[in-house]
Structure formats: C-alpha cells, structure tokens
Coordinates of C-alpha atoms in Angstrom, one line a residue:
M1 CA 24.1 16.3 5.9
P2 CA 25.3 14.8 9.7
I3 CA 28.3 17.4 10.7
D4 CA 31.8 15.5 10.9
K5 CA 33.5 15.8 14.5
T6 CA 36.9 14.7 13.4
P7 CA 39.2 17.5 14.4
G8 CA 40.4 19.6 12.0
R9 CA 37.5 18.8 10.0
A10 CA 33.9 20.2 9.8
A11 CA 31.8 18.6 7.0
G12 CA 28.0 20.4 6.4
F13 CA 29.5 23.8 6.9
T14 CA 31.0 26.2 3.8
P15 CA 32.8 29.6 4.0
I16 CA 30.1 33.1 4.6
A17 CA 29.5 34.3 0.9
P18 CA 30.1 37.1 0.4
E19 CA 27.2 39.0 0.3
A20 CA 27.4 38.5 4.0
A21 CA 29.4 41.7 4.2
G22 CA 27.1 43.3 4.2
M23 CA 26.8 42.7 8.4
P24 CA 29.2 41.9 10.7
L25 CA 30.9 39.1 9.9
Y26 CA 31.0 37.8 13.0
R27 CA 26.5 38.1 12.8
A28 CA 26.6 36.4 9.4
V29 CA 28.7 33.7 10.9
R30 CA 25.9 34.1 14.1
R31 CA 23.4 33.6 11.4
A32 CA 24.8 30.5 9.5
L33 CA 25.0 28.8 13.2
L34 CA 22.0 29.4 14.1
R35 CA 20.5 27.8 10.4
A36 CA 22.3 24.7 11.1
I37 CA 20.0 24.3 14.5
E38 CA 17.1 25.3 13.1
D39 CA 17.3 22.7 10.4
G40 CA 18.9 19.9 12.9
K41 CA 22.3 19.5 11.5
L42 CA 22.9 20.6 15.2
S43 CA 20.2 19.6 17.3
P44 CA 19.7 19.7 20.9
G45 CA 22.2 18.6 22.7
A46 CA 24.0 18.3 20.2
A47 CA 28.5 19.5 19.9
L48 CA 29.7 22.5 17.9
P49 CA 32.0 20.8 15.9
N50 CA 36.3 21.5 17.2
E51 CA 36.7 25.8 16.7
T52 CA 39.7 25.2 14.8
A53 CA 37.7 23.5 12.3
L54 CA 34.5 24.9 12.4
A55 CA 36.7 28.8 11.8
G56 CA 38.4 27.1 9.0
A57 CA 34.4 25.8 7.2
F58 CA 33.2 29.4 7.6
G59 CA 36.7 31.0 6.0
V60 CA 36.3 33.0 9.4
S61 CA 39.2 33.6 11.9
V62 CA 38.5 32.0 15.4
G63 CA 38.4 35.3 17.0
T64 CA 35.0 36.0 14.8
L65 CA 33.5 32.3 15.6
R66 CA 33.2 32.7 19.1
R67 CA 32.6 36.2 19.3
A68 CA 29.4 34.9 17.5
V69 CA 29.5 31.6 20.0
D70 CA 29.1 33.9 22.5
D71 CA 26.4 35.8 21.1
L72 CA 24.0 32.4 21.4
V73 CA 25.4 31.7 24.4
N74 CA 24.2 35.0 26.0
E75 CA 20.7 34.3 24.6
H76 CA 21.1 31.0 26.5
I77 CA 21.0 28.9 22.5
L78 CA 24.2 27.6 22.9
V79 CA 25.5 26.5 26.2
R80 CA 29.7 26.0 26.8
R81 CA 30.7 22.9 29.4
Q82 CA 34.0 23.3 31.1
G83 CA 36.6 20.7 29.8
R84 CA 34.2 19.2 27.3
G85 CA 32.9 21.9 24.6
T86 CA 30.0 23.9 23.5
F87 CA 26.7 22.6 23.0
V88 CA 23.5 22.9 22.0
A89 CA 20.8 23.6 24.8
T90 CA 18.4 22.1 25.7
H91 CA 15.4 23.3 27.9
T92 CA 16.1 21.6 31.6
R93 CA 14.4 22.8 35.3
D94 CA 17.8 24.7 35.9
R95 CA 17.6 26.7 32.8
F96 CA 13.5 26.7 32.8
L97 CA 13.9 28.2 36.5
F98 CA 16.4 30.6 35.1
Q99 CA 15.7 32.1 32.4
F100 CA 12.1 31.6 32.0
F101 CA 10.3 32.0 36.1
H102 CA 10.3 34.9 37.9
V103 CA 8.8 34.1 40.7
E104 CA 10.1 33.9 44.2
R105 CA 9.4 35.4 47.7
S106 CA 9.2 38.0 48.7
D107 CA 12.2 37.3 51.0
G108 CA 14.5 36.3 47.9
R109 CA 13.8 32.6 48.4
R110 CA 14.0 31.1 45.1
E111 CA 12.5 27.7 43.9
A112 CA 11.0 25.8 40.9
P113 CA 7.5 26.0 41.7
V114 CA 5.5 22.4 42.2
V115 CA 2.9 22.2 38.6
D116 CA -0.2 21.1 39.5
F117 CA -1.8 19.8 35.8
L118 CA -5.4 20.7 36.1
S119 CA -6.7 20.5 31.8
F120 CA -6.1 19.8 29.1
E121 CA -8.4 20.8 26.0
R122 CA -8.8 21.5 22.0
I123 CA -10.2 24.6 21.8
R124 CA -10.0 27.7 19.0
M125 CA -8.3 30.7 19.5
D126 CA -9.8 34.0 20.6
D127 CA -8.7 37.6 19.8
D128 CA -6.2 37.8 21.6
T129 CA -4.7 34.3 21.4
A130 CA -4.1 34.1 17.1
T131 CA -2.7 38.3 17.8
A132 CA 0.0 36.6 19.9
L133 CA 0.7 33.7 17.6
A134 CA 0.3 35.3 13.8
T135 CA -2.6 33.9 13.1
R136 CA -6.2 33.7 12.4
I137 CA -9.1 33.6 14.9
G138 CA -10.7 29.9 15.1
T139 CA -7.2 28.1 14.9
P140 CA -7.3 24.9 16.0
A141 CA -5.3 24.7 19.8
F142 CA -4.5 22.9 22.5
A143 CA -5.3 24.7 25.7
I144 CA -3.4 23.3 29.1
E145 CA -4.0 24.9 32.7
N146 CA -2.4 24.3 35.3
R147 CA -1.5 25.8 39.2
L148 CA 2.1 26.5 39.9
K149 CA 2.8 26.1 44.0
L150 CA 6.1 27.1 46.3
Q151 CA 6.5 26.3 49.3
G152 CA 2.8 24.6 49.8
S153 CA 1.3 27.4 48.2
A154 CA -0.3 28.1 45.5
V155 CA 0.9 31.0 43.4
V156 CA 0.4 31.1 39.8
H157 CA -2.7 30.1 37.5
D158 CA -0.8 29.5 34.7
R159 CA -3.3 29.5 30.9
I160 CA -1.4 28.2 28.3
V161 CA -2.8 27.8 24.4
I162 CA -0.6 26.2 21.7
P163 CA -1.2 25.6 18.1
A164 CA -2.9 22.2 17.0
T165 CA -0.8 21.9 13.9
M166 CA 2.5 22.2 15.1
F167 CA 2.2 20.3 18.5
R168 CA 0.1 16.7 16.3
G169 CA 0.0 13.8 18.6
L170 CA -0.3 16.3 21.8
T171 CA -2.3 14.7 24.7
E172 CA -3.2 14.9 27.9
K173 CA -1.6 11.7 28.8
R174 CA 1.6 13.4 27.5
V175 CA 1.6 16.8 28.8
R176 CA 0.3 15.2 32.4
E177 CA 3.1 12.6 32.6
R178 CA 6.3 14.8 31.1
A179 CA 8.7 14.0 32.9
S180 CA 10.2 17.9 32.9
T181 CA 9.3 21.4 31.9
I182 CA 7.1 22.0 29.2
Y183 CA 9.3 23.2 26.7
R184 CA 11.8 20.7 27.5
L185 CA 8.5 18.4 26.0
Y186 CA 8.0 21.2 23.3
Q187 CA 11.9 20.5 22.5
S188 CA 11.8 17.1 22.5
E189 CA 9.4 15.5 21.3
F190 CA 8.4 18.4 18.4
G191 CA 11.1 19.4 17.1
V192 CA 10.0 23.1 19.3
T193 CA 12.9 24.9 21.0
V194 CA 11.2 28.0 22.9
V195 CA 14.4 30.7 22.8
H196 CA 13.0 34.0 24.3
V197 CA 9.6 35.4 25.5
H198 CA 7.7 38.6 25.1
E199 CA 5.4 39.6 28.0
R200 CA 3.5 42.4 29.4
L201 CA 2.0 42.8 32.5
R202 CA -0.7 44.3 34.5
A203 CA -2.2 44.9 38.1
V204 CA -5.4 43.0 37.1
A205 CA -9.1 41.3 39.8
A206 CA -8.5 38.2 39.8
D207 CA -11.1 36.3 38.3
R208 CA -13.8 33.9 38.8
A209 CA -11.4 30.8 37.4
S210 CA -8.1 31.9 38.6
A211 CA -9.2 33.1 42.3
R212 CA -10.6 29.7 42.3
V213 CA -7.5 27.9 41.7
L214 CA -5.5 30.6 43.9
G215 CA -8.2 30.4 46.3
L216 CA -8.5 34.0 46.5
A217 CA -11.8 36.0 46.5
S218 CA -13.0 37.3 43.5
G219 CA -11.6 40.7 42.2
A220 CA -9.1 39.9 44.9
P221 CA -5.8 41.9 43.4
V222 CA -3.5 40.2 41.1
L223 CA -0.9 40.3 38.9
Q224 CA -1.2 39.6 35.0
V225 CA 1.7 38.1 32.9
R226 CA 0.8 37.4 29.0
R227 CA 3.9 35.7 27.4
T228 CA 3.9 35.0 23.8
A229 CA 7.4 32.2 23.5
I230 CA 9.1 32.9 20.8
A231 CA 10.7 29.4 18.5
L232 CA 13.8 29.1 17.1
G233 CA 13.1 30.9 13.2
G234 CA 11.2 34.0 15.0
Q235 CA 7.7 31.8 15.5
P236 CA 5.9 31.9 18.2
V237 CA 4.5 29.3 19.7
E238 CA 3.3 29.7 22.3
Y239 CA 0.6 32.1 24.7
R240 CA 0.4 32.2 27.7
V241 CA -2.0 34.2 30.3
S242 CA -0.1 33.6 33.6
T243 CA -2.3 35.1 37.2
I244 CA 0.1 36.0 40.4
V245 CA -0.5 35.8 44.3
T246 CA 2.4 39.0 44.8
S247 CA 1.2 39.0 49.0
A248 CA 4.0 37.3 49.8
Y249 CA 5.7 37.3 46.2
D250 CA 7.8 39.3 43.9
Y251 CA 8.1 39.3 40.2
V252 CA 12.2 38.9 39.6
N253 CA 13.7 39.5 36.3
L254 CA 17.2 40.3 35.3
L255 CA 17.2 42.0 32.4
S256 CA 20.8 41.5 30.6
R257 CA 22.0 42.6 27.6
P258 CA 24.5 40.7 25.0
V259 CA 28.0 42.5 25.1

C-alpha cells in the first residue's frame, strides 16, 4: 500500500495493537517501522511521513515515535537530513567507509579503498559458509574476489560468498561495472539491505592465494576477518573472509550502543 505523504495523514500505518503492551511502546513502533521497510512500504531513499501524522496513525505520542526513530537512526536504518526530514537510509560510499570499512593507515589516515575486481564464479557452499549463512552444505552460491588498495598499496583480499537464490540474475558484468559499493548493488538491484555485520578476527599466516594477491610471502602474518552480513529481518545474506595486511595498517572499530 503506498504511503500518503499529505500533512495530517499517514496512510498505510495502523494503531499499535493492544498486545504490543508486552514491550515498551517505542519498541512496538520501531518494530512496525522496520516491518514497513522490510515489506517495501518504505523503500530505500523514501521519506517518512510527517511525524505528527505518523504518531497519530500509530496511536502514540510524538515523543514515543521520535524515540523509535532515534533507535533506527542510531542503527543507520534511517537517516535524518536537516531541514528535509527523515529517510530510509541507502548504501553510499560514505556509509560504507563509516559503518562497514574499518581499515586505516597506522597514522590515522582514512579513505575509501580502490577495489580491484579479481573473479566471479558459481560455487556450492562449504561447511563454514553454509553455517554462517544458516543453510545447507552444497547450496548454490556466487563467489566474488576483490583486492582493496589504500594509497596504492594492496591491503585487503576479500572472498565474498552470497546465496544464488537471493541474487538471481547476478552476473560478473553487474558486479564488475557496479557504480557504487557492493552493498548498494545488493540494495538497489535485489532489494537486500545490509544493516549490520557480525565479525570474528584472528591472526593467521597468509595462505598461498592471499599472499599472491597481496604481494606477500606465503605464511606472512596477517589479520583475518570473517564477516557475516545481516539484512533487514535478521537474515544472513553474505559471508566474507578478509585477509588484511597490518604491517602499516590497523583495524579500527568504533563501538557504540544506542541510548
């Protein structure tokens, strides 16, 4: 159902049901907003209706609505634009650098990486990948490899696996020629919006493939990051193994919790 953005009305939203009283009211509103985004009632880049009208549609106070919206802004699912309103967030290069890319030079210099596309192939998931993506071993998938450069130096070797059923029609050409980040490709062409990631880090010796890609000796010390990307609705959609050269670069992550 389309959203009516006429001031004073917010079509498509209904009052929070009485059973929502089992949780804080703002969390029930937050859940309803998330459901509207997941269902496509609010698409990436769409503006939220007038807050007074939206609060009225949910049957809550403006303060309760704002608290729910604050939560989603803190999680980068919504974004406020001064003087314009609140919008469903889209994946941009700036968001990628701020939220999802944590490698910077040891002196603190931070910039978006230059991505060298290496390969694209159809595979079947191994045990580790299937476990990370909550599916079965042997599930059809696409595997993508990239090399990321900072200041002209090869710093990261990415191996990315995504379920083929979720990204039907994906081709090497679409990956190679994408205009922005790969998360933007997921969102704009397949309706898959990555909202957060779960990562595990460990120090390892570079395997032969990563050593070749990064110009290292086989067995050189590197940082390995195993990342599972989670989309709206809590579904794991990508498993990525990143091998990172840390001789002149650090992995820097700002930890925060919505208040």
